[in-house]
Amino acid sequence: MNTKINDKISWVGYVDWNVRDFHGYQTEHGATYNAYLIQDEKTVLVDTVKSHFASELIKNISELTPLDKVDYVICNHAEIDHSSSLPIIMQKLPNAVLVCNASCKKALSAYYDTSEWKWKIVENGEMLKIGEKTLHFIFTPMVHWPESMFTYVPEDKLLFSMDAFGQHLASSERFDDELQLNDILREAKTYYANIVMPYGNQVLKTLTAAANLEINTICTSHGVIWRKNLPAILNAYKRWASGEIEPKVLILYDSMWESTSRLAKAVYAGVLEIPGISAQLLHVRRTSLTEIATAAMDCGCCAVGSATLNTLQMPMISAAMTYLQGLRPPIKHTFAFGSYGWGKGAVEEISTWFEKVKWTPIQDPVKCIFRPDADSLEKCREAGRILAQKALEMTKN
Ligand code: FEO
């Protein structure tokens, strides 16, 4: 595995082939926790790994330098996947000073016993000379946490970007030009949808700040290092952060005895009558929340349907809605549908949720008792056509 980024910077992180659940995010292709070692007049470790993999990080560092030679450990982000090995690392690197911002120190001190650590607290824009190279700290609040920051090395035009531009993707390759670009961008999109989506405005501010920097290499904290396809990932982030939508309609549903399923398929058929618009028909018990979020990320129109179960909507509809409520996809137009037997409830719950998340219904909901009749199916088909027209208009704007 090529871990050399240039003559003075090496990757020393960990490839986690086996992780499949990253706080609920289904990481079907594993993950990496990237850490980097800079060997200049000063020796600097940039970021660390999950606590389980601390010994691997220590092994990787010690293959390059004696542990007592490490002068600084930079913590760009306090989230546990990057910081939970710090208590071990700070013990194993006896001369290291932890470099972070004040907000990061507060978070780390809440999580860990930091009483023995030596600190250097940096301000936004501060520079730290480490020999030939300089470390330039740029705060990027809410990308992904309040304390998040980038570390930029102007001499190498290299950005340590923390979570930004990352992907949950385990591979033996470390660089974007060693894998298929489409595979990397697909994982970057899934990552953006499930981790970064609520912070689009902050991402745009970060991209504006990054536009003033000359960047040849982006060393992310997850996945591959970008050194060839930077325009592809930077343009994708611009589109995603701006809430740019694709010409499509998303249909989310759950069904007990196929009645709501038939309504969902009628909406789907209506969408496909409109040229240029595609549809995603997702049964929420057969689709992970991770995939649902990714489908919603670039979508302006979404129909939601559920059978009524004990006067309520089906439980996985609630889960999908709760997840999307937090992630705030750019959906504007919507439509509720569902079925019931003797007690209504599901469609009413869905409609209440639409009010909460400010999705505007295109028409009254369609509710059928036991089995959809021809009229209910046609109303759903018509709703599909209307949603598709709305999606077309939104895409043109
Ligand atoms: Fe990879 Fe926000 O942590």
mmCIF file of C-alpha atoms and ligand atoms in Angstrom:
data_model
loop_
_atom_site.group_PDB
_atom_site.id
_atom_site.type_symbol
_atom_site.label_atom_id
_atom_site.label_comp_id
_atom_site.label_asym_id
_atom_site.label_seq_id
_atom_site.Cartn_x
_atom_site.Cartn_y
_atom_site.Cartn_z
ATOM 1 C CA MET A 1 0.000 0.000 0.000
ATOM 2 C CA ASN A 2 1.439 3.393 -1.016
ATOM 3 C CA THR A 3 1.243 5.565 2.100
ATOM 4 C CA LYS A 4 3.656 8.293 0.960
ATOM 5 C CA ILE A 5 1.955 11.578 0.063
ATOM 6 C CA ASN A 6 5.221 13.432 -0.526
ATOM 7 C CA ASP A 7 8.784 13.279 0.817
ATOM 8 C CA LYS A 8 7.725 14.583 4.227
ATOM 9 C CA ILE A 9 4.084 13.528 4.650
ATOM 10 C CA SER A 10 2.803 9.968 5.091
ATOM 11 C CA TRP A 11 -0.559 8.337 5.755
ATOM 12 C CA VAL A 12 -0.505 6.462 9.090
ATOM 13 C CA GLY A 13 -4.237 5.727 9.588
ATOM 14 C CA TYR A 14 -6.332 2.568 9.693
ATOM 15 C CA VAL A 15 -8.502 0.821 7.087
ATOM 16 C CA ASP A 16 -11.573 -0.679 8.748
ATOM 17 C CA TRP A 17 -12.858 -3.300 6.315
ATOM 18 C CA ASN A 18 -15.440 -4.660 8.744
ATOM 19 C CA VAL A 19 -17.428 -1.700 10.066
ATOM 20 C CA ARG A 20 -21.018 -1.864 8.805
ATOM 21 C CA ASP A 21 -22.758 0.474 11.265
ATOM 22 C CA PHE A 22 -21.368 3.964 11.812
ATOM 23 C CA HIS A 23 -23.803 5.412 14.374
ATOM 24 C CA GLY A 24 -26.663 4.099 12.235
ATOM 25 C CA TYR A 25 -25.109 4.941 8.857
ATOM 26 C CA GLN A 26 -24.792 1.607 7.015
ATOM 27 C CA THR A 27 -21.222 1.486 5.781
ATOM 28 C CA GLU A 28 -21.584 -1.308 3.234
ATOM 29 C CA HIS A 29 -18.041 -0.752 1.978
ATOM 30 C CA GLY A 30 -16.249 -0.240 5.294
ATOM 31 C CA ALA A 31 -14.414 2.922 6.293
ATOM 32 C CA THR A 32 -11.003 4.401 6.941
ATOM 33 C CA TYR A 33 -9.796 6.673 9.734
ATOM 34 C CA ASN A 34 -7.032 8.684 8.148
ATOM 35 C CA ALA A 35 -4.154 10.107 10.139
ATOM 36 C CA TYR A 36 -1.015 11.667 8.711
ATOM 37 C CA LEU A 37 2.563 12.151 9.875
ATOM 38 C CA ILE A 38 4.566 15.222 8.813
ATOM 39 C CA GLN A 39 8.330 14.859 9.282
ATOM 40 C CA ASP A 40 9.834 18.318 9.056
ATOM 41 C CA GLU A 41 12.098 20.033 11.635
ATOM 42 C CA LYS A 42 9.150 19.314 13.887
ATOM 43 C CA THR A 43 7.298 16.016 13.670
ATOM 44 C CA VAL A 44 3.537 16.396 13.572
ATOM 45 C CA LEU A 45 0.734 13.847 13.744
ATOM 46 C CA VAL A 46 -2.394 15.169 12.036
ATOM 47 C CA ASP A 47 -5.503 13.518 13.508
ATOM 48 C CA THR A 48 -5.882 10.110 15.060
ATOM 49 C CA VAL A 49 -8.177 7.067 14.821
ATOM 50 C CA LYS A 50 -10.891 5.223 16.785
ATOM 51 C CA SER A 51 -9.641 3.890 20.121
ATOM 52 C CA HIS A 52 -9.856 0.235 18.938
ATOM 53 C CA PHE A 53 -7.161 0.960 16.362
ATOM 54 C CA ALA A 54 -4.748 3.019 18.484
ATOM 55 C CA SER A 55 -2.098 0.264 18.459
ATOM 56 C CA GLU A 56 -2.150 0.209 14.623
ATOM 57 C CA LEU A 57 -1.644 3.969 14.549
ATOM 58 C CA ILE A 58 1.247 3.706 17.011
ATOM 59 C CA LYS A 59 2.803 0.907 14.932
ATOM 60 C CA ASN A 60 2.519 3.000 11.737
ATOM 61 C CA ILE A 61 4.121 6.035 13.423
ATOM 62 C CA SER A 62 6.926 4.041 15.010
ATOM 63 C CA GLU A 63 7.878 2.578 11.612
ATOM 64 C CA LEU A 64 8.663 6.156 10.542
ATOM 65 C CA THR A 65 10.017 7.819 13.672
ATOM 66 C CA PRO A 66 10.729 7.187 17.376
ATOM 67 C CA LEU A 67 7.600 8.033 19.352
ATOM 68 C CA ASP A 68 9.394 10.577 21.544
ATOM 69 C CA LYS A 69 10.235 12.588 18.400
ATOM 70 C CA VAL A 70 6.611 13.612 17.811
ATOM 71 C CA ASP A 71 6.254 17.293 18.765
ATOM 72 C CA TYR A 72 2.633 18.029 17.937
ATOM 73 C CA VAL A 73 -0.665 16.188 17.550
ATOM 74 C CA ILE A 74 -3.227 18.218 15.599
ATOM 75 C CA CYS A 75 -6.866 17.523 16.430
ATOM 76 C CA ASN A 76 -8.982 19.007 13.656
ATOM 77 C CA HIS A 77 -12.240 17.476 14.934
ATOM 78 C CA ALA A 78 -13.283 16.088 18.320
ATOM 79 C CA GLU A 79 -15.781 13.448 17.139
ATOM 80 C CA ILE A 80 -15.089 10.038 18.602
ATOM 81 C CA ASP A 81 -14.057 8.320 15.375
ATOM 82 C CA HIS A 82 -11.061 10.689 15.269
ATOM 83 C CA SER A 83 -10.387 11.430 18.904
ATOM 84 C CA SER A 84 -11.110 8.334 20.994
ATOM 85 C CA SER A 85 -7.549 7.040 20.663
ATOM 86 C CA LEU A 86 -6.111 10.347 21.955
ATOM 87 C CA PRO A 87 -5.876 9.223 25.611
ATOM 88 C CA ILE A 88 -3.616 6.343 24.472
ATOM 89 C CA ILE A 89 -1.767 8.369 21.834
ATOM 90 C CA MET A 90 -0.969 11.264 24.200
ATOM 91 C CA GLN A 91 0.435 8.762 26.668
ATOM 92 C CA LYS A 92 2.550 6.997 24.034
ATOM 93 C CA LEU A 93 3.927 10.265 22.598
ATOM 94 C CA PRO A 94 5.566 11.731 25.726
ATOM 95 C CA ASN A 95 6.722 15.011 24.150
ATOM 96 C CA ALA A 96 3.656 15.784 22.074
ATOM 97 C CA VAL A 97 1.618 18.963 22.484
ATOM 98 C CA LEU A 98 -2.038 18.732 21.480
ATOM 99 C CA VAL A 99 -2.877 21.494 18.984
ATOM 100 C CA CYS A 100 -6.537 22.421 18.589
ATOM 101 C CA ASN A 101 -8.951 25.319 19.011
ATOM 102 C CA ALA A 102 -10.633 26.326 22.273
ATOM 103 C CA SER A 103 -13.937 24.719 21.360
ATOM 104 C CA CYS A 104 -12.167 21.446 20.547
ATOM 105 C CA LYS A 105 -10.309 21.521 23.873
ATOM 106 C CA LYS A 106 -13.648 21.920 25.649
ATOM 107 C CA ALA A 107 -15.129 18.900 23.833
ATOM 108 C CA LEU A 108 -12.047 16.711 24.347
ATOM 109 C CA SER A 109 -11.927 17.615 28.039
ATOM 110 C CA ALA A 110 -15.574 16.587 28.391
ATOM 111 C CA TYR A 111 -14.913 13.205 26.812
ATOM 112 C CA TYR A 112 -11.513 12.264 28.230
ATOM 113 C CA ASP A 113 -9.234 12.809 31.211
ATOM 114 C CA THR A 114 -6.955 15.415 29.650
ATOM 115 C CA SER A 115 -5.357 16.605 32.894
ATOM 116 C CA GLU A 116 -1.877 15.415 31.854
ATOM 117 C CA TRP A 117 -1.969 16.764 28.305
ATOM 118 C CA LYS A 118 0.093 19.718 27.071
ATOM 119 C CA TRP A 119 -1.950 22.071 24.873
ATOM 120 C CA LYS A 120 -1.459 24.686 22.201
ATOM 121 C CA ILE A 121 -4.723 26.492 21.512
ATOM 122 C CA VAL A 122 -4.925 28.104 18.070
ATOM 123 C CA GLU A 123 -7.080 30.878 16.636
ATOM 124 C CA ASN A 124 -8.764 30.945 13.245
ATOM 125 C CA GLY A 125 -6.175 31.863 10.604
ATOM 126 C CA GLU A 126 -3.203 31.201 12.900
ATOM 127 C CA MET A 127 0.001 29.782 11.374
ATOM 128 C CA LEU A 128 2.493 27.423 12.980
ATOM 129 C CA LYS A 129 5.940 27.103 11.365
ATOM 130 C CA ILE A 130 7.314 23.547 11.676
ATOM 131 C CA GLY A 131 10.477 23.878 9.550
ATOM 132 C CA GLU A 132 10.175 24.184 5.774
ATOM 133 C CA LYS A 133 6.432 23.812 6.125
ATOM 134 C CA THR A 134 3.758 25.930 7.743
ATOM 135 C CA LEU A 135 0.485 24.766 9.245
ATOM 136 C CA HIS A 136 -2.372 27.210 8.649
ATOM 137 C CA PHE A 137 -5.489 26.594 10.758
ATOM 138 C CA ILE A 138 -8.848 27.476 9.214
ATOM 139 C CA PHE A 139 -11.987 27.058 11.301
ATOM 140 C CA THR A 140 -14.909 25.336 9.547
ATOM 141 C CA PRO A 141 -17.681 25.339 12.160
ATOM 142 C CA MET A 142 -20.412 22.701 11.663
ATOM 143 C CA VAL A 143 -18.444 20.888 8.966
ATOM 144 C CA HIS A 144 -18.993 18.649 10.764
ATOM 145 C CA TRP A 145 -19.085 19.832 14.426
ATOM 146 C CA PRO A 146 -18.740 23.317 15.950
ATOM 147 C CA GLU A 147 -15.005 22.902 16.629
ATOM 148 C CA SER A 148 -14.084 21.434 13.215
ATOM 149 C CA MET A 149 -11.165 23.002 11.392
ATOM 150 C CA PHE A 150 -8.963 22.479 8.355
ATOM 151 C CA THR A 151 -5.171 22.457 8.487
ATOM 152 C CA TYR A 152 -3.584 23.785 5.305
ATOM 153 C CA VAL A 153 0.049 23.400 4.248
ATOM 154 C CA PRO A 154 0.707 26.239 1.763
ATOM 155 C CA GLU A 155 4.164 24.964 0.710
ATOM 156 C CA ASP A 156 2.551 21.731 -0.561
ATOM 157 C CA LYS A 157 -0.844 23.250 -1.524
ATOM 158 C CA LEU A 158 -2.215 20.473 0.643
ATOM 159 C CA LEU A 159 -5.375 20.593 2.752
ATOM 160 C CA PHE A 160 -6.160 18.301 5.681
ATOM 161 C CA SER A 161 -9.922 18.575 5.308
ATOM 162 C CA MET A 162 -11.234 16.468 8.179
ATOM 163 C CA ASP A 163 -14.698 14.994 7.368
ATOM 164 C CA ALA A 164 -15.241 17.264 4.347
ATOM 165 C CA PHE A 165 -14.863 15.550 0.945
ATOM 166 C CA GLY A 166 -14.643 12.160 2.712
ATOM 167 C CA GLN A 167 -16.190 8.809 1.898
ATOM 168 C CA HIS A 168 -16.811 5.675 3.927
ATOM 169 C CA LEU A 169 -14.838 3.376 1.672
ATOM 170 C CA ALA A 170 -12.283 0.780 2.719
ATOM 171 C CA SER A 171 -9.618 0.076 0.094
ATOM 172 C CA SER A 172 -6.005 -0.943 -0.166
ATOM 173 C CA GLU A 173 -5.523 2.138 -2.363
ATOM 174 C CA ARG A 174 -5.014 5.541 -0.748
ATOM 175 C CA PHE A 175 -5.434 7.905 -3.719
ATOM 176 C CA ASP A 176 -8.393 8.861 -5.907
ATOM 177 C CA ASP A 177 -6.545 8.045 -9.133
ATOM 178 C CA GLU A 178 -6.109 4.434 -8.009
ATOM 179 C CA LEU A 179 -9.870 3.665 -7.955
ATOM 180 C CA GLN A 180 -12.820 4.300 -10.271
ATOM 181 C CA LEU A 181 -13.964 7.914 -9.870
ATOM 182 C CA ASN A 182 -17.668 6.973 -10.068
ATOM 183 C CA ASP A 183 -17.277 4.523 -7.173
ATOM 184 C CA ILE A 184 -15.601 7.190 -5.025
ATOM 185 C CA LEU A 185 -18.167 9.885 -5.904
ATOM 186 C CA ARG A 186 -21.040 7.492 -5.108
ATOM 187 C CA GLU A 187 -19.606 6.945 -1.618
ATOM 188 C CA ALA A 188 -18.854 10.674 -1.236
ATOM 189 C CA LYS A 189 -22.504 11.410 -2.061
ATOM 190 C CA THR A 190 -23.769 8.857 0.465
ATOM 191 C CA TYR A 191 -21.395 10.371 3.038
ATOM 192 C CA TYR A 192 -22.575 13.908 2.293
ATOM 193 C CA ALA A 193 -26.248 12.863 2.514
ATOM 194 C CA ASN A 194 -25.909 11.103 5.849
ATOM 195 C CA ILE A 195 -23.328 13.280 7.628
ATOM 196 C CA VAL A 196 -23.029 16.719 6.046
ATOM 197 C CA MET A 197 -26.450 17.480 4.442
ATOM 198 C CA PRO A 198 -27.925 19.638 7.266
ATOM 199 C CA TYR A 199 -24.959 21.989 7.095
ATOM 200 C CA GLY A 200 -25.175 23.109 3.433
ATOM 201 C CA ASN A 201 -24.842 26.833 4.286
ATOM 202 C CA GLN A 202 -21.734 26.212 6.364
ATOM 203 C CA VAL A 203 -20.298 24.026 3.585
ATOM 204 C CA LEU A 204 -20.793 26.871 1.101
ATOM 205 C CA LYS A 205 -18.944 29.249 3.460
ATOM 206 C CA THR A 206 -16.158 26.691 3.805
ATOM 207 C CA LEU A 207 -15.919 26.300 0.028
ATOM 208 C CA THR A 208 -15.671 30.076 -0.309
ATOM 209 C CA ALA A 209 -12.806 30.115 2.196
ATOM 210 C CA ALA A 210 -11.133 27.185 0.405
ATOM 211 C CA ALA A 211 -11.456 28.996 -2.948
ATOM 212 C CA ASN A 212 -8.806 31.474 -1.709
ATOM 213 C CA LEU A 213 -6.328 28.657 -1.225
ATOM 214 C CA GLU A 214 -4.308 26.948 -3.922
ATOM 215 C CA ILE A 215 -5.030 23.256 -3.414
ATOM 216 C CA ASN A 216 -3.405 20.322 -5.205
ATOM 217 C CA THR A 217 -4.116 17.628 -2.638
ATOM 218 C CA ILE A 218 -6.981 17.071 -0.196
ATOM 219 C CA CYS A 219 -6.176 14.679 2.630
ATOM 220 C CA THR A 220 -9.567 13.735 4.041
ATOM 221 C CA SER A 221 -10.178 11.925 7.295
ATOM 222 C CA HIS A 222 -12.217 9.198 5.591
ATOM 223 C CA GLY A 223 -11.612 7.369 2.340
ATOM 224 C CA VAL A 224 -9.195 8.238 -0.423
ATOM 225 C CA ILE A 225 -6.926 11.264 -0.741
ATOM 226 C CA TRP A 226 -7.898 13.574 -3.615
ATOM 227 C CA ARG A 227 -4.899 14.436 -5.833
ATOM 228 C CA LYS A 228 -6.273 14.052 -9.367
ATOM 229 C CA ASN A 229 -10.022 14.629 -9.426
ATOM 230 C CA LEU A 230 -10.267 17.724 -7.216
ATOM 231 C CA PRO A 231 -12.630 19.598 -9.588
ATOM 232 C CA ALA A 232 -15.021 16.616 -9.528
ATOM 233 C CA ILE A 233 -15.352 16.531 -5.733
ATOM 234 C CA LEU A 234 -15.294 20.326 -5.265
ATOM 235 C CA ASN A 235 -18.017 20.807 -7.911
ATOM 236 C CA ALA A 236 -20.073 17.988 -6.421
ATOM 237 C CA TYR A 237 -19.887 19.659 -2.973
ATOM 238 C CA LYS A 238 -20.962 22.981 -4.535
ATOM 239 C CA ARG A 239 -24.003 21.302 -6.116
ATOM 240 C CA TRP A 240 -24.933 19.320 -3.011
ATOM 241 C CA ALA A 241 -24.468 22.233 -0.609
ATOM 242 C CA SER A 242 -26.568 24.513 -2.850
ATOM 243 C CA GLY A 243 -29.438 21.996 -2.648
ATOM 244 C CA GLU A 244 -29.330 21.412 -6.416
ATOM 245 C CA ILE A 245 -31.973 18.865 -7.326
ATOM 246 C CA GLU A 246 -32.189 16.116 -9.915
ATOM 247 C CA PRO A 247 -35.224 15.640 -12.201
ATOM 248 C CA LYS A 248 -36.839 12.916 -10.140
ATOM 249 C CA VAL A 249 -39.618 12.078 -7.697
ATOM 250 C CA LEU A 250 -39.070 9.964 -4.613
ATOM 251 C CA ILE A 251 -41.859 7.680 -3.361
ATOM 252 C CA LEU A 252 -41.486 6.264 0.149
ATOM 253 C CA TYR A 253 -44.019 3.761 1.405
ATOM 254 C CA ASP A 254 -44.789 0.821 3.653
ATOM 255 C CA SER A 255 -47.630 -1.589 3.141
ATOM 256 C CA MET A 256 -49.274 -4.443 5.077
ATOM 257 C CA TRP A 257 -51.396 -6.318 2.518
ATOM 258 C CA GLU A 258 -50.412 -4.583 -0.717
ATOM 259 C CA SER A 259 -53.115 -1.854 -0.705
ATOM 260 C CA THR A 260 -50.686 1.009 0.009
ATOM 261 C CA SER A 261 -48.213 -0.702 -2.290
ATOM 262 C CA ARG A 262 -50.738 -0.473 -5.152
ATOM 263 C CA LEU A 263 -51.280 3.220 -4.418
ATOM 264 C CA ALA A 264 -47.486 3.777 -4.407
ATOM 265 C CA LYS A 265 -47.165 2.029 -7.764
ATOM 266 C CA ALA A 266 -49.948 4.230 -9.171
ATOM 267 C CA VAL A 267 -48.005 7.367 -8.079
ATOM 268 C CA TYR A 268 -44.898 5.855 -9.680
ATOM 269 C CA ALA A 269 -46.749 5.172 -12.957
ATOM 270 C CA GLY A 270 -48.025 8.770 -12.985
ATOM 271 C CA VAL A 271 -44.506 10.158 -12.567
ATOM 272 C CA LEU A 272 -43.216 8.081 -15.464
ATOM 273 C CA GLU A 273 -45.857 9.543 -17.788
ATOM 274 C CA ILE A 274 -43.916 12.818 -17.731
ATOM 275 C CA PRO A 275 -40.877 12.717 -20.040
ATOM 276 C CA GLY A 276 -37.527 13.598 -18.516
ATOM 277 C CA ILE A 277 -38.471 12.704 -14.937
ATOM 278 C CA SER A 278 -37.380 9.545 -13.179
ATOM 279 C CA ALA A 279 -38.834 7.988 -10.049
ATOM 280 C CA GLN A 280 -37.447 6.080 -7.087
ATOM 281 C CA LEU A 281 -39.995 3.736 -5.494
ATOM 282 C CA LEU A 282 -38.602 2.793 -2.080
ATOM 283 C CA HIS A 283 -40.272 0.385 0.325
ATOM 284 C CA VAL A 284 -38.965 1.652 3.662
ATOM 285 C CA ARG A 285 -38.643 -1.818 5.241
ATOM 286 C CA ARG A 286 -36.532 -3.015 2.308
ATOM 287 C CA THR A 287 -34.346 0.088 2.029
ATOM 288 C CA SER A 288 -31.850 1.307 4.603
ATOM 289 C CA LEU A 289 -32.184 4.772 6.122
ATOM 290 C CA THR A 290 -28.758 5.472 4.607
ATOM 291 C CA GLU A 291 -30.109 4.814 1.089
ATOM 292 C CA ILE A 292 -33.297 6.794 1.779
ATOM 293 C CA ALA A 293 -31.275 9.833 2.863
ATOM 294 C CA THR A 294 -29.078 9.548 -0.231
ATOM 295 C CA ALA A 295 -32.149 9.356 -2.481
ATOM 296 C CA ALA A 296 -33.711 12.413 -0.767
ATOM 297 C CA MET A 297 -30.546 14.525 -0.880
ATOM 298 C CA ASP A 298 -31.046 15.861 -4.414
ATOM 299 C CA CYS A 299 -34.811 15.545 -4.626
ATOM 300 C CA GLY A 300 -37.457 18.302 -4.678
ATOM 301 C CA CYS A 301 -40.624 16.184 -4.731
ATOM 302 C CA CYS A 302 -41.512 13.230 -2.525
ATOM 303 C CA ALA A 303 -44.716 11.208 -1.939
ATOM 304 C CA VAL A 304 -45.122 9.293 1.334
ATOM 305 C CA GLY A 305 -47.593 6.457 1.935
ATOM 306 C CA SER A 306 -48.397 4.072 4.743
ATOM 307 C CA ALA A 307 -50.897 1.480 5.778
ATOM 308 C CA THR A 308 -52.558 2.158 9.149
ATOM 309 C CA LEU A 309 -51.304 -0.109 11.923
ATOM 310 C CA ASN A 310 -53.135 0.180 15.255
ATOM 311 C CA THR A 311 -54.298 3.723 14.321
ATOM 312 C CA LEU A 312 -50.748 4.834 13.489
ATOM 313 C CA GLN A 313 -48.417 4.879 10.512
ATOM 314 C CA MET A 314 -46.087 1.917 10.014
ATOM 315 C CA PRO A 315 -43.027 2.167 12.296
ATOM 316 C CA MET A 316 -40.360 2.351 9.583
ATOM 317 C CA ILE A 317 -42.226 5.288 8.015
ATOM 318 C CA SER A 318 -41.765 7.063 11.365
ATOM 319 C CA ALA A 319 -38.073 6.156 11.340
ATOM 320 C CA ALA A 320 -37.572 7.445 7.791
ATOM 321 C CA MET A 321 -39.403 10.681 8.577
ATOM 322 C CA THR A 322 -37.440 11.293 11.766
ATOM 323 C CA TYR A 323 -34.172 10.715 9.943
ATOM 324 C CA LEU A 324 -35.121 13.061 7.090
ATOM 325 C CA GLN A 325 -36.425 15.686 9.525
ATOM 326 C CA GLY A 326 -32.917 15.975 10.978
ATOM 327 C CA LEU A 327 -31.086 15.834 7.652
ATOM 328 C CA ARG A 328 -33.317 18.459 5.954
ATOM 329 C CA PRO A 329 -33.215 17.440 2.268
ATOM 330 C CA PRO A 330 -34.358 20.098 -0.271
ATOM 331 C CA ILE A 331 -37.849 18.572 -0.694
ATOM 332 C CA LYS A 332 -40.618 21.150 -1.255
ATOM 333 C CA HIS A 333 -43.619 19.354 -2.794
ATOM 334 C CA THR A 334 -45.268 16.295 -1.391
ATOM 335 C CA PHE A 335 -48.292 14.030 -1.323
ATOM 336 C CA ALA A 336 -49.637 11.633 1.320
ATOM 337 C CA PHE A 337 -51.459 8.390 0.641
ATOM 338 C CA GLY A 338 -52.394 5.226 2.491
ATOM 339 C CA SER A 339 -54.922 2.613 3.429
ATOM 340 C CA TYR A 340 -56.837 1.610 6.547
ATOM 341 C CA GLY A 341 -59.403 -0.919 7.746
ATOM 342 C CA TRP A 342 -61.674 0.298 10.527
ATOM 343 C CA GLY A 343 -59.597 3.059 12.151
ATOM 344 C CA LYS A 344 -57.763 5.775 10.240
ATOM 345 C CA GLY A 345 -54.467 7.251 11.383
ATOM 346 C CA ALA A 346 -51.461 6.785 9.062
ATOM 347 C CA VAL A 347 -52.242 9.443 6.477
ATOM 348 C CA GLU A 348 -53.184 11.906 9.232
ATOM 349 C CA GLU A 349 -49.812 11.345 10.914
ATOM 350 C CA ILE A 350 -47.941 11.766 7.657
ATOM 351 C CA SER A 351 -49.836 15.008 6.942
ATOM 352 C CA THR A 352 -48.986 16.371 10.399
ATOM 353 C CA TRP A 353 -45.355 15.572 9.789
ATOM 354 C CA PHE A 354 -45.455 17.423 6.428
ATOM 355 C CA GLU A 355 -46.521 20.559 8.326
ATOM 356 C CA LYS A 356 -43.632 20.118 10.745
ATOM 357 C CA VAL A 357 -40.977 19.847 8.025
ATOM 358 C CA LYS A 358 -42.672 22.416 5.746
ATOM 359 C CA TRP A 359 -43.196 20.149 2.761
ATOM 360 C CA THR A 360 -46.206 21.488 0.829
ATOM 361 C CA PRO A 361 -48.855 18.941 -0.239
ATOM 362 C CA ILE A 362 -49.804 19.255 -3.910
ATOM 363 C CA GLN A 363 -53.329 18.023 -3.166
ATOM 364 C CA ASP A 364 -55.472 16.349 -0.506
ATOM 365 C CA PRO A 365 -54.227 12.939 0.641
ATOM 366 C CA VAL A 366 -55.687 9.768 -0.843
ATOM 367 C CA LYS A 367 -56.972 7.265 1.725
ATOM 368 C CA CYS A 368 -58.577 4.005 0.768
ATOM 369 C CA ILE A 369 -60.495 1.596 2.957
ATOM 370 C CA PHE A 370 -59.161 -1.961 2.729
ATOM 371 C CA ARG A 371 -58.563 -2.093 -1.022
ATOM 372 C CA PRO A 372 -57.894 0.797 -3.443
ATOM 373 C CA ASP A 373 -60.666 1.306 -6.005
ATOM 374 C CA ALA A 374 -60.142 2.660 -9.505
ATOM 375 C CA ASP A 375 -60.838 6.226 -8.342
ATOM 376 C CA SER A 376 -58.134 6.115 -5.599
ATOM 377 C CA LEU A 377 -55.622 4.644 -8.007
ATOM 378 C CA GLU A 378 -56.330 7.332 -10.608
ATOM 379 C CA LYS A 379 -55.985 10.078 -7.970
ATOM 380 C CA CYS A 380 -52.583 8.678 -7.023
ATOM 381 C CA ARG A 381 -51.582 8.478 -10.665
ATOM 382 C CA GLU A 382 -52.607 12.107 -11.106
ATOM 383 C CA ALA A 383 -50.577 13.055 -7.984
ATOM 384 C CA GLY A 384 -47.567 11.365 -9.610
ATOM 385 C CA ARG A 385 -48.043 13.442 -12.764
ATOM 386 C CA ILE A 386 -48.312 16.675 -10.744
ATOM 387 C CA LEU A 387 -45.221 15.882 -8.665
ATOM 388 C CA ALA A 388 -43.299 15.102 -11.857
ATOM 389 C CA GLN A 389 -44.349 18.444 -13.383
ATOM 390 C CA LYS A 390 -43.222 20.217 -10.211
ATOM 391 C CA ALA A 391 -39.889 18.364 -10.346
ATOM 392 C CA LEU A 392 -39.488 19.436 -13.970
ATOM 393 C CA GLU A 393 -40.136 23.095 -13.058
ATOM 394 C CA MET A 394 -37.733 22.937 -10.097
ATOM 395 C CA THR A 395 -35.009 21.423 -12.250
ATOM 396 C CA LYS A 396 -35.394 24.162 -14.899
ATOM 397 C CA ASN A 397 -35.197 26.961 -12.312
HETATM 398 FE FE1 FEO B 1 -15.523 11.488 10.968
HETATM 399 FE FE2 FEO B 1 -17.562 13.992 12.219
HETATM 400 O O1 FEO B 1 -16.394 12.514 12.269
#
